[in-house]
Amino acid sequence: AQSVAQPEDQVNVAEGNPLTVKCTYSVSGNPYLFWYVQYPNRGLQFLLKYITGDNLVKGSYGFEAEFNKSQTSFHLKKPSALVSDSALYFCAVIPMNRDDKIIFGKGTRLHILP
Amino acid sequence: DTGVSQDPRHKITKRGQNVTFRCDPISEHNRLYWYRQTLGQGPEFLTYFQNEAQLEKSRLLSDRFSAERPKGSFSTLEIQRTEQGDSAMYLCASSLKLRELFFGEGSRLTVL
């Protein structure tokens, strides 16, 4: 079955420290990969995507993600966390042969501690 | 505002009543998606339109659920004979061929 796994329900990071939110996927073929962020009682906002090309993708608010094909991972990173980064983060994938249905992970809650 | 808009933002209803949600996508987007999100979970795919054609429905979408996009613009999601298990956030999203989804703020349903 095609799926996305976010192994951590919650990640706590001190403000100013680097952060990583993990994502692994299981799909056939080469996937399209995405990260979205959700603030309380709001819809999801697009952060960044990987389609092809450079494995390191830069997105909104200083976030970046690295596509690792051998490890089937797409971890979200930021060099220096801000308290305002505290939110729910979702990894998502579209299998290359199915461009209609986007599969989301269950989400990781990120807490940035002041 | 040229983003995806959903109405109503909140709906409280009694079990057994019917409810309808509306989604207005970004005007040039031909694809429209409905997702359902419950607490602590990621969005679950419900259904998807390309223009006015409903191309796929999830097995999560029971016979009590129906969605339409009559003119390829706005969409409605109706839930008939609501049950307490239908309580969730219903998210609408639209996109073009580049596959990046733009989400609305969601419609939160509470069934008493």
PDB file of C-alpha atoms in Angstrom:
ATOM      1  CA  ALA A   1       0.000   0.000   0.000  1.00  0.00           C
ATOM      2  CA  GLN A   2       1.170   3.511  -0.721  1.00  0.00           C
ATOM      3  CA  SER A   3       1.701   5.536   2.418  1.00  0.00           C
ATOM      4  CA  VAL A   4       3.480   8.324   4.221  1.00  0.00           C
ATOM      5  CA  ALA A   5       4.924   7.943   7.696  1.00  0.00           C
ATOM      6  CA  GLN A   6       5.724  10.672  10.163  1.00  0.00           C
ATOM      7  CA  PRO A   7       7.279   8.698  13.014  1.00  0.00           C
ATOM      8  CA  GLU A   8       7.123  11.463  15.611  1.00  0.00           C
ATOM      9  CA  ASP A   9       3.813  12.706  16.998  1.00  0.00           C
ATOM     10  CA  GLN A  10       5.569  15.679  18.590  1.00  0.00           C
ATOM     11  CA  VAL A  11       8.934  17.382  18.348  1.00  0.00           C
ATOM     12  CA  ASN A  12      10.204  19.876  20.928  1.00  0.00           C
ATOM     13  CA  VAL A  13      13.015  22.253  20.038  1.00  0.00           C
ATOM     14  CA  ALA A  14      14.472  25.251  21.841  1.00  0.00           C
ATOM     15  CA  GLU A  15      14.206  28.560  20.031  1.00  0.00           C
ATOM     16  CA  GLY A  16      17.306  29.247  17.961  1.00  0.00           C
ATOM     17  CA  ASN A  17      18.230  25.579  17.624  1.00  0.00           C
ATOM     18  CA  PRO A  18      17.999  23.656  14.359  1.00  0.00           C
ATOM     19  CA  LEU A  19      14.890  21.564  13.847  1.00  0.00           C
ATOM     20  CA  THR A  20      14.099  18.418  11.885  1.00  0.00           C
ATOM     21  CA  VAL A  21      10.683  16.880  11.264  1.00  0.00           C
ATOM     22  CA  LYS A  22      10.933  13.405   9.786  1.00  0.00           C
ATOM     23  CA  CYS A  23       8.992  11.890   6.888  1.00  0.00           C
ATOM     24  CA  THR A  24       9.352   8.619   5.037  1.00  0.00           C
ATOM     25  CA  TYR A  25       7.236   7.333   2.200  1.00  0.00           C
ATOM     26  CA  SER A  26       6.313   4.114   0.490  1.00  0.00           C
ATOM     27  CA  VAL A  27       5.075   4.519  -3.067  1.00  0.00           C
ATOM     28  CA  SER A  28       5.713   2.931  -6.412  1.00  0.00           C
ATOM     29  CA  GLY A  29       7.839   4.905  -8.831  1.00  0.00           C
ATOM     30  CA  ASN A  30       9.263   8.334  -8.203  1.00  0.00           C
ATOM     31  CA  PRO A  31       6.998  10.436  -6.034  1.00  0.00           C
ATOM     32  CA  TYR A  32       6.151  14.077  -5.806  1.00  0.00           C
ATOM     33  CA  LEU A  33       6.677  15.187  -2.191  1.00  0.00           C
ATOM     34  CA  PHE A  34       5.238  18.080  -0.208  1.00  0.00           C
ATOM     35  CA  TRP A  35       5.242  19.682   3.214  1.00  0.00           C
ATOM     36  CA  TYR A  36       2.263  21.607   4.570  1.00  0.00           C
ATOM     37  CA  VAL A  37       1.800  23.487   7.843  1.00  0.00           C
ATOM     38  CA  GLN A  38      -1.418  23.925   9.804  1.00  0.00           C
ATOM     39  CA  TYR A  39      -2.024  26.514  12.499  1.00  0.00           C
ATOM     40  CA  PRO A  40      -4.884  26.046  15.017  1.00  0.00           C
ATOM     41  CA  ASN A  41      -8.352  26.133  13.453  1.00  0.00           C
ATOM     42  CA  ARG A  42      -6.916  26.937  10.037  1.00  0.00           C
ATOM     43  CA  GLY A  43      -6.541  25.129   6.750  1.00  0.00           C
ATOM     44  CA  LEU A  44      -3.247  23.737   5.504  1.00  0.00           C
ATOM     45  CA  GLN A  45      -0.644  26.036   4.000  1.00  0.00           C
ATOM     46  CA  PHE A  46       1.876  24.891   1.400  1.00  0.00           C
ATOM     47  CA  LEU A  47       5.528  25.075   2.504  1.00  0.00           C
ATOM     48  CA  LEU A  48       7.565  23.391  -0.221  1.00  0.00           C
ATOM     49  CA  LYS A  49       7.637  20.596  -2.781  1.00  0.00           C
ATOM     50  CA  TYR A  50      10.020  18.243  -4.521  1.00  0.00           C
ATOM     51  CA  ILE A  51       9.239  17.267  -8.102  1.00  0.00           C
ATOM     52  CA  THR A  52      12.627  16.702  -9.678  1.00  0.00           C
ATOM     53  CA  GLY A  53      16.134  18.150  -9.737  1.00  0.00           C
ATOM     54  CA  ASP A  54      18.186  19.244  -6.731  1.00  0.00           C
ATOM     55  CA  ASN A  55      17.528  17.043  -3.725  1.00  0.00           C
ATOM     56  CA  LEU A  56      17.576  20.046  -1.377  1.00  0.00           C
ATOM     57  CA  VAL A  57      14.416  22.092  -1.736  1.00  0.00           C
ATOM     58  CA  LYS A  58      13.935  25.507  -0.153  1.00  0.00           C
ATOM     59  CA  GLY A  59      10.498  26.757   0.829  1.00  0.00           C
ATOM     60  CA  SER A  60       8.577  29.343   2.787  1.00  0.00           C
ATOM     61  CA  TYR A  61       9.574  30.807   6.178  1.00  0.00           C
ATOM     62  CA  GLY A  62      13.164  29.562   5.941  1.00  0.00           C
ATOM     63  CA  PHE A  63      12.233  25.874   5.787  1.00  0.00           C
ATOM     64  CA  GLU A  64      13.985  23.368   3.555  1.00  0.00           C
ATOM     65  CA  ALA A  65      13.687  19.653   2.925  1.00  0.00           C
ATOM     66  CA  GLU A  66      16.032  17.034   1.572  1.00  0.00           C
ATOM     67  CA  PHE A  67      14.859  14.263  -0.737  1.00  0.00           C
ATOM     68  CA  ASN A  68      16.765  11.034  -0.123  1.00  0.00           C
ATOM     69  CA  LYS A  69      15.772   8.377  -2.615  1.00  0.00           C
ATOM     70  CA  SER A  70      17.779   5.530  -1.081  1.00  0.00           C
ATOM     71  CA  GLN A  71      16.231   6.109   2.331  1.00  0.00           C
ATOM     72  CA  THR A  72      12.809   7.084   0.883  1.00  0.00           C
ATOM     73  CA  SER A  73      12.801  10.116   3.137  1.00  0.00           C
ATOM     74  CA  PHE A  74      11.898  13.784   2.848  1.00  0.00           C
ATOM     75  CA  HIS A  75      12.776  15.374   6.184  1.00  0.00           C
ATOM     76  CA  LEU A  76      11.845  18.986   6.881  1.00  0.00           C
ATOM     77  CA  LYS A  77      14.552  21.194   8.358  1.00  0.00           C
ATOM     78  CA  LYS A  78      15.234  24.711   9.523  1.00  0.00           C
ATOM     79  CA  PRO A  79      18.602  26.003  10.760  1.00  0.00           C
ATOM     80  CA  SER A  80      17.213  28.198  13.546  1.00  0.00           C
ATOM     81  CA  ALA A  81      13.739  27.659  15.002  1.00  0.00           C
ATOM     82  CA  LEU A  82      11.337  30.455  15.930  1.00  0.00           C
ATOM     83  CA  VAL A  83       8.530  30.278  18.480  1.00  0.00           C
ATOM     84  CA  SER A  84       6.164  31.185  15.639  1.00  0.00           C
ATOM     85  CA  ASP A  85       7.125  27.930  13.884  1.00  0.00           C
ATOM     86  CA  SER A  86       5.055  26.039  16.467  1.00  0.00           C
ATOM     87  CA  ALA A  87       2.313  24.291  14.476  1.00  0.00           C
ATOM     88  CA  LEU A  88       1.220  20.979  12.981  1.00  0.00           C
ATOM     89  CA  TYR A  89       3.283  19.818  10.013  1.00  0.00           C
ATOM     90  CA  PHE A  90       2.132  17.355   7.377  1.00  0.00           C
ATOM     91  CA  CYS A  91       4.197  15.482   4.851  1.00  0.00           C
ATOM     92  CA  ALA A  92       2.365  14.463   1.674  1.00  0.00           C
ATOM     93  CA  VAL A  93       3.113  12.412  -1.411  1.00  0.00           C
ATOM     94  CA  ILE A  94       1.688  11.866  -4.880  1.00  0.00           C
ATOM     95  CA  PRO A  95       2.777   8.651  -6.583  1.00  0.00           C
ATOM     96  CA  MET A  96       4.153   9.509  -9.988  1.00  0.00           C
ATOM     97  CA  ASN A  97       1.505   7.515 -11.835  1.00  0.00           C
ATOM     98  CA  ARG A  98      -1.395   8.934  -9.828  1.00  0.00           C
ATOM     99  CA  ASP A  99      -1.489  12.675 -10.138  1.00  0.00           C
ATOM    100  CA  ASP A 100      -4.947  13.019  -8.659  1.00  0.00           C
ATOM    101  CA  LYS A 101      -4.794  11.773  -5.091  1.00  0.00           C
ATOM    102  CA  ILE A 102      -2.464  13.269  -2.522  1.00  0.00           C
ATOM    103  CA  ILE A 103      -1.703  11.090   0.488  1.00  0.00           C
ATOM    104  CA  PHE A 104      -0.980  12.839   3.786  1.00  0.00           C
ATOM    105  CA  GLY A 105       0.922  11.660   6.823  1.00  0.00           C
ATOM    106  CA  LYS A 106      -0.751  11.881  10.214  1.00  0.00           C
ATOM    107  CA  GLY A 107       1.171  14.995  11.150  1.00  0.00           C
ATOM    108  CA  THR A 108       3.858  16.048  13.607  1.00  0.00           C
ATOM    109  CA  ARG A 109       3.232  18.724  16.188  1.00  0.00           C
ATOM    110  CA  LEU A 110       6.217  21.028  16.498  1.00  0.00           C
ATOM    111  CA  HIS A 111       6.730  22.925  19.766  1.00  0.00           C
ATOM    112  CA  ILE A 112       9.369  25.624  19.819  1.00  0.00           C
ATOM    113  CA  LEU A 113      10.287  26.445  23.384  1.00  0.00           C
ATOM    114  CA  PRO A 114      11.250  30.057  24.178  1.00  0.00           C
TER     115      PRO A 114
ATOM    116  CA  ASP B   1      -9.532  37.526  -1.537  1.00  0.00           C
ATOM    117  CA  THR B   2      -8.596  35.107  -4.305  1.00  0.00           C
ATOM    118  CA  GLY B   3      -7.979  32.048  -2.143  1.00  0.00           C
ATOM    119  CA  VAL B   4     -10.171  28.999  -1.557  1.00  0.00           C
ATOM    120  CA  SER B   5     -13.212  29.868   0.539  1.00  0.00           C
ATOM    121  CA  GLN B   6     -15.454  27.520   2.484  1.00  0.00           C
ATOM    122  CA  ASP B   7     -18.838  28.105   4.040  1.00  0.00           C
ATOM    123  CA  PRO B   8     -19.918  27.736   6.760  1.00  0.00           C
ATOM    124  CA  ARG B   9     -16.797  27.708   8.921  1.00  0.00           C
ATOM    125  CA  HIS B  10     -18.644  25.999  11.743  1.00  0.00           C
ATOM    126  CA  LYS B  11     -21.805  23.912  11.782  1.00  0.00           C
ATOM    127  CA  ILE B  12     -23.471  22.327  14.797  1.00  0.00           C
ATOM    128  CA  THR B  13     -26.307  19.960  14.033  1.00  0.00           C
ATOM    129  CA  LYS B  14     -28.339  17.230  15.644  1.00  0.00           C
ATOM    130  CA  ARG B  15     -27.902  13.618  14.669  1.00  0.00           C
ATOM    131  CA  GLY B  16     -30.101  12.721  11.731  1.00  0.00           C
ATOM    132  CA  GLN B  17     -30.139  16.174  10.160  1.00  0.00           C
ATOM    133  CA  ASN B  18     -28.706  16.963   6.735  1.00  0.00           C
ATOM    134  CA  VAL B  19     -25.874  19.447   6.265  1.00  0.00           C
ATOM    135  CA  THR B  20     -24.310  21.032   3.199  1.00  0.00           C
ATOM    136  CA  PHE B  21     -20.910  22.644   2.834  1.00  0.00           C
ATOM    137  CA  ARG B  22     -19.835  24.898   0.004  1.00  0.00           C
ATOM    138  CA  CYS B  23     -16.381  25.413  -1.461  1.00  0.00           C
ATOM    139  CA  ASP B  24     -15.341  28.150  -3.878  1.00  0.00           C
ATOM    140  CA  PRO B  25     -11.952  27.290  -5.386  1.00  0.00           C
ATOM    141  CA  ILE B  26      -9.377  29.616  -6.883  1.00  0.00           C
ATOM    142  CA  SER B  27     -11.015  30.681 -10.120  1.00  0.00           C
ATOM    143  CA  GLU B  28      -8.547  29.286 -12.650  1.00  0.00           C
ATOM    144  CA  HIS B  29      -8.081  25.952 -10.857  1.00  0.00           C
ATOM    145  CA  ASN B  30      -9.667  22.999 -12.617  1.00  0.00           C
ATOM    146  CA  ARG B  31      -9.171  20.450  -9.846  1.00  0.00           C
ATOM    147  CA  LEU B  32     -11.111  20.446  -6.595  1.00  0.00           C
ATOM    148  CA  TYR B  33     -10.653  18.081  -3.677  1.00  0.00           C
ATOM    149  CA  TRP B  34     -12.558  17.317  -0.490  1.00  0.00           C
ATOM    150  CA  TYR B  35     -10.706  15.946   2.528  1.00  0.00           C
ATOM    151  CA  ARG B  36     -11.840  15.105   6.044  1.00  0.00           C
ATOM    152  CA  GLN B  37      -9.643  15.673   9.062  1.00  0.00           C
ATOM    153  CA  THR B  38     -10.279  14.398  12.577  1.00  0.00           C
ATOM    154  CA  LEU B  39      -8.348  15.363  15.681  1.00  0.00           C
ATOM    155  CA  GLY B  40      -4.806  14.051  15.661  1.00  0.00           C
ATOM    156  CA  GLN B  41      -4.997  12.760  12.122  1.00  0.00           C
ATOM    157  CA  GLY B  42      -3.882  13.945   8.742  1.00  0.00           C
ATOM    158  CA  PRO B  43      -6.382  14.846   6.039  1.00  0.00           C
ATOM    159  CA  GLU B  44      -8.164  11.839   4.524  1.00  0.00           C
ATOM    160  CA  PHE B  45      -9.116  11.966   0.861  1.00  0.00           C
ATOM    161  CA  LEU B  46     -12.866  11.932   0.194  1.00  0.00           C
ATOM    162  CA  THR B  47     -13.396  12.879  -3.413  1.00  0.00           C
ATOM    163  CA  TYR B  48     -11.936  14.765  -6.335  1.00  0.00           C
ATOM    164  CA  PHE B  49     -13.254  16.718  -9.332  1.00  0.00           C
ATOM    165  CA  GLN B  50     -11.610  17.731 -12.543  1.00  0.00           C
ATOM    166  CA  ASN B  51     -13.804  20.501 -13.871  1.00  0.00           C
ATOM    167  CA  GLU B  52     -17.361  19.236 -13.334  1.00  0.00           C
ATOM    168  CA  ALA B  53     -16.490  15.546 -13.467  1.00  0.00           C
ATOM    169  CA  GLN B  54     -16.192  13.625 -10.216  1.00  0.00           C
ATOM    170  CA  LEU B  55     -13.280  11.322 -10.984  1.00  0.00           C
ATOM    171  CA  GLU B  56     -12.780   9.438  -7.755  1.00  0.00           C
ATOM    172  CA  LYS B  57     -14.566   8.752  -4.497  1.00  0.00           C
ATOM    173  CA  SER B  58     -12.967   7.238  -1.440  1.00  0.00           C
ATOM    174  CA  ARG B  59     -14.438   4.199   0.228  1.00  0.00           C
ATOM    175  CA  LEU B  60     -14.707   6.484   3.256  1.00  0.00           C
ATOM    176  CA  LEU B  61     -17.490   8.280   1.438  1.00  0.00           C
ATOM    177  CA  SER B  62     -20.630   6.377   2.381  1.00  0.00           C
ATOM    178  CA  ASP B  63     -23.924   6.629   0.522  1.00  0.00           C
ATOM    179  CA  ARG B  64     -24.942   9.416   2.891  1.00  0.00           C
ATOM    180  CA  PHE B  65     -22.270  11.656   1.386  1.00  0.00           C
ATOM    181  CA  SER B  66     -22.666  13.325  -1.982  1.00  0.00           C
ATOM    182  CA  ALA B  67     -20.580  15.951  -3.690  1.00  0.00           C
ATOM    183  CA  GLU B  68     -21.248  18.020  -6.765  1.00  0.00           C
ATOM    184  CA  ARG B  69     -19.478  20.577  -8.877  1.00  0.00           C
ATOM    185  CA  PRO B  70     -22.221  21.452 -11.348  1.00  0.00           C
ATOM    186  CA  LYS B  71     -20.524  24.077 -13.473  1.00  0.00           C
ATOM    187  CA  GLY B  72     -16.920  23.228 -12.790  1.00  0.00           C
ATOM    188  CA  SER B  73     -16.593  26.134 -10.382  1.00  0.00           C
ATOM    189  CA  PHE B  74     -17.905  25.897  -6.805  1.00  0.00           C
ATOM    190  CA  SER B  75     -18.596  22.561  -5.148  1.00  0.00           C
ATOM    191  CA  THR B  76     -20.978  21.334  -2.479  1.00  0.00           C
ATOM    192  CA  LEU B  77     -20.591  18.435  -0.075  1.00  0.00           C
ATOM    193  CA  GLU B  78     -23.831  17.165   1.451  1.00  0.00           C
ATOM    194  CA  ILE B  79     -24.093  14.760   4.353  1.00  0.00           C
ATOM    195  CA  GLN B  80     -27.498  13.213   4.865  1.00  0.00           C
ATOM    196  CA  ARG B  81     -28.751  11.747   8.155  1.00  0.00           C
ATOM    197  CA  THR B  82     -25.662  12.871  10.021  1.00  0.00           C
ATOM    198  CA  GLU B  83     -24.091  10.643  12.645  1.00  0.00           C
ATOM    199  CA  GLN B  84     -21.823  11.567  15.529  1.00  0.00           C
ATOM    200  CA  GLY B  85     -18.944   9.917  13.699  1.00  0.00           C
ATOM    201  CA  ASP B  86     -19.280  12.509  10.958  1.00  0.00           C
ATOM    202  CA  SER B  87     -17.968  15.179  13.318  1.00  0.00           C
ATOM    203  CA  ALA B  88     -14.753  16.434  11.733  1.00  0.00           C
ATOM    204  CA  MET B  89     -13.148  19.263   9.829  1.00  0.00           C
ATOM    205  CA  TYR B  90     -14.049  19.131   6.135  1.00  0.00           C
ATOM    206  CA  LEU B  91     -11.323  20.636   4.003  1.00  0.00           C
ATOM    207  CA  CYS B  92     -11.585  21.767   0.413  1.00  0.00           C
ATOM    208  CA  ALA B  93      -8.575  22.328  -1.805  1.00  0.00           C
ATOM    209  CA  SER B  94      -8.012  23.303  -5.415  1.00  0.00           C
ATOM    210  CA  SER B  95      -5.100  22.981  -7.786  1.00  0.00           C
ATOM    211  CA  LEU B  96      -3.791  23.205 -11.300  1.00  0.00           C
ATOM    212  CA  LYS B  97      -1.655  20.618 -13.031  1.00  0.00           C
ATOM    213  CA  LEU B  98       1.424  21.368 -10.927  1.00  0.00           C
ATOM    214  CA  ARG B  99      -0.189  19.412  -8.114  1.00  0.00           C
ATOM    215  CA  GLU B 100       0.298  21.956  -5.347  1.00  0.00           C
ATOM    216  CA  LEU B 101      -2.909  22.099  -3.331  1.00  0.00           C
ATOM    217  CA  PHE B 102      -4.352  25.328  -2.031  1.00  0.00           C
ATOM    218  CA  PHE B 103      -6.594  24.717   0.963  1.00  0.00           C
ATOM    219  CA  GLY B 104      -9.515  26.627   2.355  1.00  0.00           C
ATOM    220  CA  GLU B 105      -9.897  27.281   6.067  1.00  0.00           C
ATOM    221  CA  GLY B 106     -12.169  24.275   6.472  1.00  0.00           C
ATOM    222  CA  SER B 107     -15.710  23.686   7.705  1.00  0.00           C
ATOM    223  CA  ARG B 108     -15.930  22.206  11.162  1.00  0.00           C
ATOM    224  CA  LEU B 109     -18.919  19.938  11.725  1.00  0.00           C
ATOM    225  CA  THR B 110     -20.148  18.967  15.172  1.00  0.00           C
ATOM    226  CA  VAL B 111     -22.946  16.408  15.340  1.00  0.00           C
ATOM    227  CA  LEU B 112     -24.702  16.255  18.714  1.00  0.00           C
TER     228      LEU B 112
END
